Short mmCIF file of C-alpha atoms in Angstrom, two decimals:
data_model
loop_
_atom_site.label_atom_id
_atom_site.label_comp_id
_atom_site.label_asym_id
_atom_site.label_seq_id
_atom_site.Cartn_x
_atom_site.Cartn_y
_atom_site.Cartn_z
CA ASN A 105 13.21 0.65 -13.57
CA ALA A 106 13.71 -3.22 -14.83
CA ALA A 107 12.10 -4.63 -17.78
CA ASN A 108 12.02 -7.42 -15.29
CA PRO A 109 11.00 -7.51 -12.41
CA ALA A 110 13.16 -8.62 -9.49
CA ALA A 111 10.02 -10.46 -7.13
CA TYR A 112 9.42 -14.42 -8.29
CA GLY A 113 6.89 -14.96 -10.46
CA GLY A 114 4.61 -17.49 -8.19
CA SER A 115 3.89 -20.89 -8.43
CA LYS A 116 2.91 -20.52 -12.36
CA ILE A 117 6.59 -19.85 -12.77
CA ALA A 118 8.39 -22.75 -10.36
CA ALA A 119 6.45 -25.20 -11.76
CA ALA A 120 8.04 -24.54 -15.44
CA GLN A 121 11.72 -24.20 -13.19
CA ARG A 122 11.58 -27.24 -11.63
CA ALA A 123 10.10 -29.19 -15.12
CA ALA A 124 13.53 -26.89 -16.79
CA TYR A 125 16.06 -27.46 -14.49
CA PRO A 126 15.05 -29.82 -11.92
CA ASP A 127 19.08 -30.12 -10.97
CA ILE A 128 18.68 -26.85 -9.03
CA GLN A 129 17.81 -27.35 -5.46
CA PRO A 130 17.78 -25.85 -2.24
CA LEU A 131 21.16 -25.95 -0.28
CA LEU A 132 20.37 -27.95 3.64
CA LEU A 133 23.68 -27.24 5.72
CA ALA A 134 23.62 -29.19 8.51
CA GLU A 135 25.57 -25.85 10.62
CA PRO A 136 23.59 -22.53 12.04
CA ILE A 137 22.28 -20.26 10.45
CA ALA A 138 24.80 -17.67 11.40
CA LYS A 139 27.42 -19.67 10.10
CA ALA A 140 25.31 -20.88 6.73
CA TYR A 141 24.83 -16.89 6.52
CA ALA A 142 28.45 -15.98 7.21
CA ARG A 143 29.07 -18.42 4.58
CA ALA A 144 26.65 -17.98 1.69
CA LEU A 145 28.03 -14.15 2.09
CA ALA A 146 31.46 -14.68 0.88
CA ALA A 147 30.62 -16.71 -1.42
CA ALA A 148 28.40 -14.00 -3.02
CA GLN A 149 31.37 -11.60 -2.75
CA HIS A 150 34.13 -14.43 -3.78
CA SER A 151 31.87 -14.64 -6.88
CA GLY A 152 32.35 -10.77 -7.84
CA TRP A 153 28.75 -10.09 -7.64
CA GLN A 154 28.03 -6.34 -6.33
CA ILE A 155 26.39 -6.84 -3.11
CA VAL A 156 23.42 -4.02 -2.91
CA ALA A 157 22.19 -5.54 0.71
CA ALA A 158 22.32 -7.60 2.99
CA ASP A 159 20.68 -8.50 5.87
CA GLN A 160 21.66 -11.17 8.02
CA PRO A 161 18.80 -11.14 10.77
CA GLY A 162 16.03 -11.90 7.98
CA GLY A 163 18.86 -13.41 5.92
CA ARG A 164 18.99 -12.12 2.93
CA ILE A 165 21.49 -11.18 0.18
CA GLU A 166 21.33 -9.32 -2.07
CA ALA A 167 23.64 -8.51 -5.48
CA THR A 168 23.90 -7.39 -9.04
CA ALA A 169 25.76 -9.86 -11.48
CA THR A 170 27.38 -8.17 -14.32
CA THR A 171 27.69 -10.48 -17.44
CA LEU A 172 30.72 -10.74 -18.90
CA TRP A 173 30.73 -10.21 -22.28
CA PHE A 174 27.83 -7.25 -23.39
CA GLY A 175 28.07 -5.81 -18.94
CA PHE A 176 24.28 -7.28 -18.49
CA LYS A 177 22.98 -6.27 -14.80
CA ASP A 178 21.20 -9.21 -13.35
CA ASP A 179 19.87 -9.64 -10.20
CA VAL A 180 20.73 -12.48 -7.43
CA VAL A 181 18.47 -12.71 -4.41
CA ILE A 182 20.37 -15.39 -1.58
CA ARG A 183 17.54 -17.04 0.91
CA ILE A 184 19.27 -18.05 4.11
CA ALA A 185 16.60 -19.54 6.93
CA PRO A 186 16.47 -22.48 9.28
CA SER A 187 15.91 -25.97 8.02
CA PRO A 188 15.66 -28.95 10.53
CA GLY A 189 19.59 -29.61 11.29
CA GLY A 190 20.48 -26.96 9.62
CA SER A 191 19.87 -24.54 7.53
CA ARG A 192 19.12 -24.26 3.84
CA ILE A 193 19.64 -22.20 0.73
CA ASP A 194 18.47 -20.63 -2.33
CA LEU A 195 18.60 -18.39 -4.49
CA ARG A 196 17.05 -16.66 -7.93
CA SER A 197 19.09 -15.03 -10.25
CA VAL A 198 16.76 -12.78 -13.01
CA SER A 199 18.55 -10.90 -15.96
CA ARG A 200 17.13 -7.43 -15.94
CA VAL A 201 15.86 -7.08 -19.49
CA GLY A 202 15.16 -9.25 -22.46
CA LYS A 203 13.55 -12.83 -22.61
CA SER A 204 16.10 -15.64 -23.07
CA ASP A 205 19.71 -15.62 -20.91
CA VAL A 206 20.37 -19.19 -22.73
CA GLY A 207 21.22 -20.34 -19.55
CA THR A 208 23.25 -17.90 -18.00
CA ASN A 209 20.80 -17.39 -14.69
CA ALA A 210 21.08 -21.18 -14.85
CA ASN A 211 24.89 -21.29 -14.46
CA ARG A 212 25.42 -18.59 -11.99
CA ILE A 213 23.03 -20.66 -9.46
CA ARG A 214 24.90 -24.34 -9.98
CA SER A 215 27.64 -22.35 -9.88
CA TYR A 216 27.04 -20.68 -6.47
CA LEU A 217 25.93 -23.83 -5.19
CA ALA A 218 28.77 -26.02 -5.83
CA ALA A 219 31.41 -23.18 -4.47
CA LEU A 220 29.09 -23.18 -1.31
CA ARG A 221 29.32 -26.83 -1.24
CA SER A 222 33.13 -27.22 -2.23
CA GLU A 223 33.60 -24.95 1.03
#
């Protein structure tokens, strides 16, 4: 079992994350959800993550990312949902062990969102 659960920690954690990482926001796309899902899945695959689950009807992708130097496993969950005018993509990335990731998960999210924006 993972020392750090993949389940989201709730509103208290969300508030702390918004304060610490104000630049990380959901991505809004002016395209249908099916296209946004395909784009999100392709970007996750291109990132080199191991896709653990891909549920297009549920709008969810789960993956495992492995850190370069020490091979730590991190859990990534991507959600794709309808939004006014198109689709909304948000994600979270959590280290399975340890209390600090020295910014690895935030940087992973930034890189992934940047890749989606550049397509």
